[in-house]
Short mmCIF file of C-alpha atoms in Angstrom, two decimals:
data_model
loop_
_atom_site.label_atom_id
_atom_site.label_comp_id
_atom_site.label_asym_id
_atom_site.label_seq_id
_atom_site.Cartn_x
_atom_site.Cartn_y
_atom_site.Cartn_z
CA MET H 293 95.39 7.44 33.51
CA ALA H 294 95.35 4.96 30.87
CA PRO H 295 94.55 7.08 27.50
CA VAL H 296 91.06 6.53 26.08
CA PRO H 297 91.04 4.05 23.54
CA ASP H 298 90.27 4.96 19.98
CA ASN H 299 86.73 4.04 19.74
CA PRO H 300 84.15 5.30 17.43
CA GLU H 301 81.61 4.74 20.06
CA ILE H 302 83.17 6.71 23.10
CA THR H 303 82.38 10.19 22.84
CA GLN H 304 85.65 12.31 23.14
CA ARG H 305 86.03 15.13 25.80
CA THR H 306 86.90 18.44 24.91
CA ARG H 307 88.19 21.71 26.38
CA PRO H 308 86.08 24.35 26.19
CA SER H 309 86.81 26.72 23.10
CA PRO H 310 87.81 30.01 23.86
CA GLY H 311 86.03 30.83 20.33
CA PRO H 312 87.45 32.18 17.33
CA SER H 313 90.48 34.78 17.49
CA GLN H 314 89.58 38.39 16.98
CA PRO H 315 90.96 39.54 13.63
CA VAL H 316 93.33 42.13 13.26
CA ASP H 317 92.06 46.09 13.15
CA GLY H 318 91.14 46.62 9.72
CA SER H 319 87.78 48.39 7.60
CA ALA H 320 84.43 47.95 8.64
CA CYS H 321 82.35 47.46 5.58
CA VAL H 322 78.58 47.00 4.35
CA VAL H 323 77.55 43.74 2.79
CA VAL H 324 74.32 43.12 0.62
CA ILE H 325 72.49 40.38 2.57
CA HIS H 326 69.35 40.38 0.49
CA GLY H 327 67.96 41.54 -2.90
CA GLU H 328 69.85 42.50 -6.03
CA GLY H 329 73.69 41.87 -5.81
CA VAL H 330 73.90 40.13 -3.20
CA GLY H 331 77.50 39.28 -1.81
CA GLN H 332 78.61 42.56 -2.79
CA ARG H 333 80.44 44.33 0.08
CA ALA H 334 82.01 47.81 0.37
CA ASP H 335 84.44 49.08 2.88
CA VAL H 336 83.82 51.98 5.29
CA ASP H 337 86.21 54.62 5.80
CA THR H 338 86.31 58.14 6.94
CA THR H 339 85.66 58.73 2.97
CA PRO H 340 82.08 58.52 2.42
CA ILE H 341 80.70 55.69 0.38
CA LEU H 342 78.11 56.41 -2.06
CA VAL H 343 75.02 53.60 -2.17
CA GLY H 344 72.74 53.95 -4.79
CA ARG H 345 71.61 52.89 -8.36
CA SER H 346 73.89 55.52 -10.06
CA PRO H 347 76.60 53.32 -12.06
CA GLU H 348 79.05 55.69 -10.31
CA ALA H 349 77.85 54.51 -6.75
CA ASP H 350 80.70 53.18 -4.51
CA LEU H 351 77.71 50.02 -3.90
CA PHE H 352 76.32 49.93 -7.14
CA LEU H 353 72.55 48.26 -6.75
CA ALA H 354 70.37 48.17 -10.08
CA HIS H 355 67.14 47.41 -8.73
CA ARG H 356 64.46 50.51 -9.32
CA SER H 357 63.43 50.59 -5.51
CA VAL H 358 66.89 51.75 -5.19
CA SER H 359 67.49 55.73 -5.51
CA ARG H 360 70.60 56.56 -8.00
CA THR H 361 71.62 58.49 -4.66
CA GLN H 362 70.25 56.22 -1.97
CA CYS H 363 72.73 57.11 1.06
CA LYS H 364 76.25 57.25 2.27
CA VAL H 365 78.16 55.53 5.00
CA TRP H 366 81.20 56.94 6.48
CA ARG H 367 83.59 56.56 9.52
CA GLU H 368 83.64 59.62 12.12
CA GLY H 369 86.31 59.10 14.37
CA ASN H 370 85.80 55.68 16.28
CA THR H 371 82.15 55.71 15.10
CA TYR H 372 80.49 54.87 11.97
CA ARG H 373 77.02 56.87 10.65
CA VAL H 374 74.62 56.47 7.47
CA ARG H 375 72.60 59.43 6.53
CA ASP H 376 69.79 58.97 3.94
CA LEU H 377 70.31 61.39 0.94
CA ASP H 378 66.55 62.20 -0.06
CA ALA H 379 65.63 58.71 -1.27
CA THR H 380 62.42 58.03 -2.76
CA ASN H 381 62.34 55.45 -0.38
CA THR H 382 63.54 56.33 2.62
CA THR H 383 66.79 54.52 4.26
CA ARG H 384 65.97 52.58 7.12
CA VAL H 385 68.11 50.76 9.91
CA ASN H 386 66.84 48.18 11.70
CA ASN H 387 63.54 48.99 10.10
CA ARG H 388 63.15 52.56 11.18
CA PRO H 389 63.42 55.44 8.74
CA ILE H 390 66.17 57.50 9.38
CA GLY H 391 67.48 60.71 8.46
CA GLU H 392 71.08 60.40 9.55
CA VAL H 393 72.38 57.83 12.81
CA GLU H 394 74.94 55.96 13.96
CA LEU H 395 75.67 52.62 13.34
CA ALA H 396 76.35 49.50 15.59
CA ASP H 397 77.47 46.32 14.33
CA GLY H 398 75.13 44.01 12.93
CA ASP H 399 72.61 46.82 12.12
CA HIS H 400 70.49 46.10 8.96
CA ILE H 401 70.37 49.03 6.27
CA ALA H 402 67.28 48.76 4.22
CA VAL H 403 68.02 50.38 0.66
CA GLY H 404 64.68 49.92 -1.66
CA GLU H 405 63.88 46.33 -1.46
CA ASN H 406 67.95 45.35 -0.61
CA ILE H 407 68.87 45.03 2.60
CA LEU H 408 72.54 45.65 3.39
CA LYS H 409 74.33 44.75 7.20
CA PHE H 410 76.56 46.77 8.68
CA ILE H 411 79.83 45.05 10.07
CA SER H 412 82.14 46.61 12.22
CA HIS H 413 85.96 46.50 11.62
CA SER H 414 86.18 45.30 15.25
CA SER H 415 83.82 42.35 14.60
CA VAL H 416 84.89 38.47 14.30
CA GLU H 417 82.39 38.55 11.40
CA ALA H 418 84.56 40.82 9.29
CA GLN H 419 87.08 38.37 8.80
CA TYR H 420 84.78 35.92 7.38
CA HIS H 421 82.98 38.48 4.87
CA GLU H 422 86.72 39.48 4.05
CA GLU H 423 87.35 35.65 3.17
CA LEU H 424 83.89 35.56 1.17
CA TYR H 425 84.49 38.60 -0.64
CA GLN H 426 88.03 37.09 -2.01
CA LEU H 427 86.48 34.16 -2.99
CA ALA H 428 83.54 36.04 -4.86
CA THR H 429 85.87 38.54 -6.60
CA HIS H 430 89.07 36.66 -7.29
CA ASP H 431 90.42 34.35 -9.68
CA ALA H 432 91.31 31.29 -7.82
CA LEU H 433 94.39 30.56 -10.13
CA THR H 434 96.11 33.77 -10.46
CA ASP H 435 94.57 35.62 -7.56
CA LEU H 436 93.70 38.49 -9.83
CA TYR H 437 90.09 39.64 -10.21
CA ASN H 438 87.55 37.37 -11.83
CA ARG H 439 85.49 38.08 -14.89
CA ARG H 440 82.19 38.86 -13.10
CA HIS H 441 84.03 41.42 -10.58
CA PHE H 442 85.99 42.89 -13.82
CA SER H 443 82.64 43.58 -15.62
CA GLU H 444 81.43 45.19 -12.80
CA VAL H 445 83.86 47.70 -12.31
CA LEU H 446 83.98 48.34 -15.85
CA ASP H 447 80.00 49.23 -16.38
CA LYS H 448 80.86 51.76 -13.67
CA GLU H 449 84.56 53.14 -15.08
CA ILE H 450 82.66 53.64 -17.99
CA ALA H 451 79.67 55.77 -16.45
CA ARG H 452 82.16 57.90 -14.71
CA ALA H 453 84.56 58.20 -17.66
CA THR H 454 81.63 59.13 -19.78
CA ARG H 455 80.08 61.66 -17.52
CA HIS H 456 83.36 63.37 -16.77
CA GLY H 457 84.92 63.58 -20.11
CA ARG H 458 87.79 61.37 -19.17
CA PRO H 459 90.33 58.73 -21.07
CA LEU H 460 89.55 55.27 -20.37
CA THR H 461 91.69 51.96 -22.45
CA LEU H 462 91.13 48.53 -21.91
CA CYS H 463 94.14 45.90 -22.90
CA ILE H 464 92.66 42.23 -23.54
CA VAL H 465 96.33 40.11 -23.37
CA ASP H 466 96.44 36.45 -24.78
CA VAL H 467 98.91 33.97 -24.43
CA ASP H 468 100.27 33.17 -27.66
CA LEU H 469 100.14 29.54 -28.55
CA PHE H 470 99.10 28.34 -25.07
CA LYS H 471 97.73 24.94 -26.10
CA PRO H 472 100.75 23.28 -27.25
CA VAL H 473 102.00 24.25 -23.90
CA ASN H 474 99.26 22.72 -22.44
CA ASP H 475 99.27 19.53 -24.79
CA ARG H 476 103.14 18.90 -24.61
CA TYR H 477 104.14 19.70 -20.80
CA GLY H 478 100.59 19.12 -19.22
CA HIS H 479 98.04 21.42 -17.17
CA ILE H 480 100.22 22.00 -14.58
CA ALA H 481 102.76 23.83 -16.38
CA GLY H 482 99.93 25.55 -18.05
CA ASP H 483 98.59 26.87 -15.07
CA THR H 484 102.47 27.58 -13.64
CA VAL H 485 102.43 29.89 -16.75
CA LEU H 486 99.34 31.78 -16.22
CA ARG H 487 100.43 32.33 -12.86
CA ARG H 488 103.80 34.16 -13.63
CA ILE H 489 102.11 35.97 -15.88
CA ALA H 490 99.51 37.29 -13.72
CA THR H 491 102.58 38.20 -11.09
CA LEU H 492 104.16 40.32 -14.23
CA ILE H 493 100.93 42.04 -14.87
CA ARG H 494 100.57 42.71 -10.56
CA ALA H 495 104.30 44.53 -10.96
CA ASP H 496 103.35 46.44 -14.10
CA VAL H 497 99.92 47.97 -12.99
CA ARG H 498 99.08 50.96 -10.77
CA HIS H 499 96.79 50.93 -7.94
CA GLU H 500 93.97 52.55 -9.83
CA ASP H 501 94.24 49.94 -12.62
CA LEU H 502 92.25 46.75 -12.20
CA ALA H 503 93.59 43.43 -14.09
CA ALA H 504 91.69 40.41 -14.20
CA ARG H 505 91.95 36.97 -15.67
CA ILE H 506 88.93 36.64 -18.26
CA GLY H 507 89.14 33.43 -20.00
CA GLY H 508 91.09 30.43 -19.70
CA GLU H 509 94.54 32.25 -20.93
CA GLU H 510 92.92 35.59 -21.41
CA PHE H 511 93.72 38.35 -19.16
CA ALA H 512 92.25 42.01 -19.31
CA ILE H 513 93.90 45.40 -17.94
CA LEU H 514 91.35 48.53 -17.39
CA LEU H 515 93.46 51.46 -17.17
CA PRO H 516 91.47 54.34 -16.04
CA GLU H 517 92.93 58.23 -16.88
CA CYS H 518 95.17 56.57 -19.96
CA ASP H 519 94.70 57.73 -23.50
CA VAL H 520 95.99 54.88 -26.17
CA SER H 521 99.28 56.49 -26.43
CA THR H 522 100.03 56.10 -22.86
CA ALA H 523 98.16 52.62 -22.74
CA TYR H 524 100.41 51.36 -25.31
CA GLY H 525 103.54 52.12 -23.84
CA PHE H 526 102.28 50.24 -20.50
CA ALA H 527 101.34 47.38 -22.92
CA ASP H 528 104.27 47.31 -24.61
CA ARG H 529 106.30 47.03 -21.59
CA LEU H 530 104.25 43.98 -20.49
CA ARG H 531 104.82 42.08 -23.60
CA MET H 532 108.39 42.72 -23.43
CA ALA H 533 108.43 41.54 -19.55
CA VAL H 534 106.83 38.40 -20.28
CA ALA H 535 109.00 37.50 -23.43
CA ASP H 536 112.33 38.33 -21.63
CA THR H 537 110.97 36.02 -18.87
CA VAL H 538 112.15 32.24 -19.08
CA PHE H 539 110.02 29.76 -18.23
CA MET H 540 110.39 26.18 -16.96
CA LEU H 541 108.67 24.05 -18.83
CA GLY H 542 109.68 20.09 -18.27
CA ASP H 543 112.78 21.06 -16.75
CA GLU H 544 113.50 22.74 -20.03
CA PRO H 545 113.99 26.87 -20.20
CA ARG H 546 111.40 27.91 -22.53
CA GLN H 547 110.00 31.64 -24.03
CA VAL H 548 106.30 32.09 -23.58
CA THR H 549 104.79 35.52 -25.57
CA ILE H 550 101.48 37.35 -25.37
CA SER H 551 99.48 39.56 -28.01
CA ILE H 552 97.69 42.68 -26.44
CA GLY H 553 94.96 44.43 -28.13
CA ILE H 554 93.85 48.14 -26.96
CA GLY H 555 90.65 49.44 -27.19
CA ALA H 556 89.37 52.82 -26.30
CA LEU H 557 86.53 54.54 -24.85
CA SER H 558 84.49 56.77 -27.66
CA PRO H 559 81.16 57.53 -28.68
CA GLU H 560 81.14 54.43 -30.99
CA CYS H 561 82.63 52.18 -28.20
CA ALA H 562 80.61 53.35 -25.19
CA THR H 563 79.25 49.92 -23.54
CA ARG H 564 80.93 47.47 -22.02
CA GLY H 565 80.31 45.06 -25.12
CA GLY H 566 81.43 47.77 -27.63
CA LEU H 567 84.45 48.72 -25.77
CA MET H 568 85.54 44.72 -25.01
CA ALA H 569 84.66 44.23 -28.35
CA ALA H 570 87.43 47.06 -29.79
CA ALA H 571 89.83 45.34 -27.85
CA ASP H 572 89.16 41.93 -28.91
CA ALA H 573 89.36 43.39 -32.54
CA ALA H 574 92.87 44.99 -31.89
CA LEU H 575 94.08 41.53 -30.01
CA TYR H 576 93.11 39.69 -33.22
CA SER H 577 94.95 41.83 -35.64
CA ALA H 578 98.01 40.91 -33.13
CA LYS H 579 97.66 37.53 -33.67
CA ARG H 580 97.57 37.97 -37.52
CA GLY H 581 100.30 40.02 -37.71
CA GLY H 582 102.63 37.61 -36.00
CA ARG H 583 101.84 37.69 -32.50
CA ASN H 584 103.88 38.70 -29.61
CA ARG H 585 102.85 42.36 -30.49
CA VAL H 586 100.56 45.19 -29.05
CA CYS H 587 98.08 46.47 -31.63
CA PRO H 588 95.43 49.21 -31.01
CA GLN H 589 91.76 49.71 -32.28
CA SER H 590 92.38 50.85 -36.02
#
């Protein structure tokens, strides 16, 4: 049979699609689809996740219609369950008040005036939401977390550390003399520098730490359970790793350095703004001191 001419007026015949491929087995999740925090999600496994208005909740929903400890969701064998925790506005599944029930893929969980959607680990939709979650929480250039997600986690970690009397430190990292790099070698070269530094940061942080790009050439690293002395050791290792790296800029080997300021949670710095201000002030001290150095808050 002769081939069909490439004519936009003729509808092309297609073969029936088998549909999207099934995703690999992974975590189930609950995603906020209505109300406070739309787009937030929490993965569900055997360790129960807490949903509530408490900043320490695994899925933190700030709306006043949500109880501080609203409900918990967990995996039990091959099933998933949700239990109401005596919330003021009882948790509802598919518009029915519940004490504890098994969840099915696509169930809607109403917590106050918010609605969550349960997505099973075997659902095709899980892969879609994973991609949306990555886009919503990660910086596209460096693949570190973005500022918005970092701020949300920082608030939760401050609440946890304050409640339990645990140390918490914050490092603000700034690339020294970054504007001349962009001006001389171009923004593509500047982006390469930022990606390389992000790779060095990822190689140095622990699983429980949180690293983010929070500005043009500025990064933040949150260190739970670390005092200033331990944070200083971490930060100086990172500083030396960057200083020892050869950056090829315009086909020329160049050194790039960073300055780091450290802030620590304390009664005087007990909020996100206070902790970031302390780390920023320490960073400015490092810059004034000659760059390529680490300064803790004074």
